[in-house]
Amino acid sequence: MDIAVVTLFPDLVAPLVQWGVVGRAVQRGQVRLACEDPRDHATDAHATVDDRPYGGGPGMVIKVEPYATAIRAARARVPAGSPVVFLTPQGERLTQARVRQLASLPGLVLVAGRYEGFDERLVEAEADLELSVGDFVVSGGELPALVVIDAVVRLLPGVLGDDQSAQQDSFGDDGLLDCPHYTRPEQAAGRTVPPVLLGGDHAAIRRWRRKQALGRTRLRRPELLDGVTLDAEDRALLDEFLAEQHEAPALAVDAAGLQ
Ligand code: 9D3
């Protein structure tokens, strides 16, 4: 896959993609990554990329021309049919379904902004898709672009090891939150490991994990269950889980006041 990132901070993007899963994919040639800096495409002496908003108000707005030229250069780096994706707070919320769709494409142009945002005409003329990574504010589109890159690249064939790909196939992708995990020692932090995990009854372990995943999803993210079809065993496991629930004490962080 070819990915081109249009950013005023290429130095912020480049080092992060040298590490971990994405770094290895780039090293192996499974992914090619390039940055295009709109400042290099500005035509005036000061290499201006932003200006004051029409209508007044605080902050600066990203000008059309330097980004439009940088996007054209970025398009030339990726195969035809690669969408131009703007990272904006107004975009569609990124989901794993969207990540899967993007991972099926030959390439991507990711456009990251700064300041108050883009001149809307740039978005109208150039964007095939606008994505947000969630309902919180970060200072620019670079970290969101890195989130998209990481999420997409780890789905590309051959990027994760066989082990992790198999995991993804068997229970990475069922729309539920994960079950709890434990490793050695058997006693840690004054707590023990759920006994079922210490025995060799693999059917019982599978049922316990499914029950925990269903239960935690219901308690923490009930809306996720709307997108999942539960069979009779699932419903029984969830009922069992809920019947075993006792009043949970408030989390200390919430008692301290989370606005
Ligand atoms: C006061 C209005 N703000 C909009 C919510 C101004 C503003 C804040 C942050 C304008 C741009 C930005 C920079 N953020 C992004 O470029 C961004 C973003 C985000 O802040 N949250 C979640 N996803 C994304 S994708 C790009």
mmCIF file of N, CA and C and ligand atoms in Angstrom, residues 87-90 113-117 131-141 144, ligand 1:
data_model
loop_
_atom_site.group_PDB
_atom_site.id
_atom_site.type_symbol
_atom_site.label_atom_id
_atom_site.label_comp_id
_atom_site.label_asym_id
_atom_site.label_seq_id
_atom_site.Cartn_x
_atom_site.Cartn_y
_atom_site.Cartn_z
ATOM 1 N N LEU A 87 -8.367 14.698 7.630
ATOM 2 C CA LEU A 87 -8.596 14.496 9.058
ATOM 3 C C LEU A 87 -9.162 15.805 9.616
ATOM 4 N N THR A 88 -10.406 15.780 10.046
ATOM 5 C CA THR A 88 -11.044 16.990 10.591
ATOM 6 C C THR A 88 -11.940 16.614 11.766
ATOM 7 N N PRO A 89 -12.129 17.566 12.721
ATOM 8 C CA PRO A 89 -13.034 17.292 13.839
ATOM 9 C C PRO A 89 -14.483 17.101 13.372
ATOM 10 N N GLN A 90 -14.819 17.563 12.151
ATOM 11 C CA GLN A 90 -16.199 17.449 11.635
ATOM 12 C C GLN A 90 -16.410 16.146 10.871
ATOM 13 N N GLY A 113 -4.489 18.954 9.008
ATOM 14 C CA GLY A 113 -4.498 20.414 9.118
ATOM 15 C C GLY A 113 -4.029 20.886 10.475
ATOM 16 N N ARG A 114 -3.880 22.193 10.601
ATOM 17 C CA ARG A 114 -3.536 22.874 11.854
ATOM 18 C C ARG A 114 -4.433 24.098 11.959
ATOM 19 N N TYR A 115 -4.198 24.954 12.923
ATOM 20 C CA TYR A 115 -4.956 26.211 13.082
ATOM 21 C C TYR A 115 -6.446 25.902 13.288
ATOM 22 N N GLU A 116 -7.325 26.820 12.884
ATOM 23 C CA GLU A 116 -8.765 26.619 13.104
ATOM 24 C C GLU A 116 -9.372 25.628 12.123
ATOM 25 N N GLY A 117 -8.667 25.376 11.029
ATOM 26 C CA GLY A 117 -9.185 24.434 10.051
ATOM 27 C C GLY A 117 -8.894 24.893 8.630
ATOM 28 N N LEU A 131 -12.502 12.305 8.047
ATOM 29 C CA LEU A 131 -12.515 11.423 9.214
ATOM 30 C C LEU A 131 -12.124 12.177 10.474
ATOM 31 N N SER A 132 -12.802 11.860 11.579
ATOM 32 C CA SER A 132 -12.424 12.280 12.926
ATOM 33 C C SER A 132 -12.045 11.024 13.693
ATOM 34 N N VAL A 133 -11.171 11.148 14.676
ATOM 35 C CA VAL A 133 -10.838 9.965 15.483
ATOM 36 C C VAL A 133 -11.594 9.943 16.803
ATOM 37 N N GLY A 134 -12.482 10.912 17.049
ATOM 38 C CA GLY A 134 -13.282 10.855 18.270
ATOM 39 C C GLY A 134 -13.685 12.237 18.737
ATOM 40 N N ASP A 135 -14.581 12.261 19.704
ATOM 41 C CA ASP A 135 -15.159 13.527 20.159
ATOM 42 C C ASP A 135 -14.319 14.148 21.258
ATOM 43 N N PHE A 136 -13.112 14.534 20.898
ATOM 44 C CA PHE A 136 -12.211 15.267 21.773
ATOM 45 C C PHE A 136 -11.322 16.103 20.854
ATOM 46 N N VAL A 137 -10.665 17.092 21.423
ATOM 47 C CA VAL A 137 -9.908 18.036 20.603
ATOM 48 C C VAL A 137 -8.411 17.773 20.719
ATOM 49 N N VAL A 138 -7.753 17.567 19.597
ATOM 50 C CA VAL A 138 -6.290 17.578 19.548
ATOM 51 C C VAL A 138 -5.875 18.777 18.691
ATOM 52 N N SER A 139 -4.579 19.046 18.626
ATOM 53 C CA SER A 139 -4.129 20.324 18.074
ATOM 54 C C SER A 139 -3.979 20.323 16.560
ATOM 55 N N GLY A 140 -4.112 19.168 15.949
ATOM 56 C CA GLY A 140 -3.943 19.107 14.497
ATOM 57 C C GLY A 140 -4.257 17.714 14.003
ATOM 58 N N GLY A 141 -4.192 17.524 12.692
ATOM 59 C CA GLY A 141 -4.576 16.252 12.100
ATOM 60 C C GLY A 141 -3.475 15.210 12.061
ATOM 61 N N PRO A 144 -4.178 12.145 14.519
ATOM 62 C CA PRO A 144 -5.247 11.363 13.890
ATOM 63 C C PRO A 144 -4.780 10.627 12.629
HETATM 64 C C1 9D3 B 1 -13.385 25.679 18.504
HETATM 65 C C2 9D3 B 1 -13.633 24.765 17.375
HETATM 66 N N1 9D3 B 1 -12.627 23.700 17.250
HETATM 67 C C3 9D3 B 1 -13.243 22.609 16.451
HETATM 68 C C4 9D3 B 1 -13.643 21.472 17.300
HETATM 69 C C5 9D3 B 1 -11.412 24.215 16.617
HETATM 70 C C6 9D3 B 1 -10.437 23.177 16.234
HETATM 71 C C7 9D3 B 1 -9.892 22.320 17.168
HETATM 72 C C8 9D3 B 1 -8.935 21.378 16.812
HETATM 73 C C9 9D3 B 1 -10.019 23.083 14.922
HETATM 74 C C10 9D3 B 1 -9.056 22.124 14.567
HETATM 75 C C11 9D3 B 1 -8.517 21.305 15.520
HETATM 76 C C12 9D3 B 1 -7.482 20.333 15.163
HETATM 77 N N2 9D3 B 1 -8.004 18.944 15.147
HETATM 78 C C13 9D3 B 1 -7.930 18.194 14.073
HETATM 79 O O1 9D3 B 1 -7.388 18.628 13.069
HETATM 80 C C14 9D3 B 1 -8.503 16.856 14.080
HETATM 81 C C15 9D3 B 1 -9.206 16.129 15.093
HETATM 82 C C16 9D3 B 1 -9.563 16.438 16.444
HETATM 83 O O2 9D3 B 1 -9.270 17.519 17.010
HETATM 84 N N3 9D3 B 1 -10.251 15.496 17.145
HETATM 85 C C17 9D3 B 1 -10.594 14.285 16.634
HETATM 86 N N4 9D3 B 1 -10.282 13.948 15.389
HETATM 87 C C18 9D3 B 1 -9.593 14.872 14.639
HETATM 88 S S1 9D3 B 1 -9.121 14.630 13.059
HETATM 89 C C19 9D3 B 1 -8.414 16.098 12.934
#
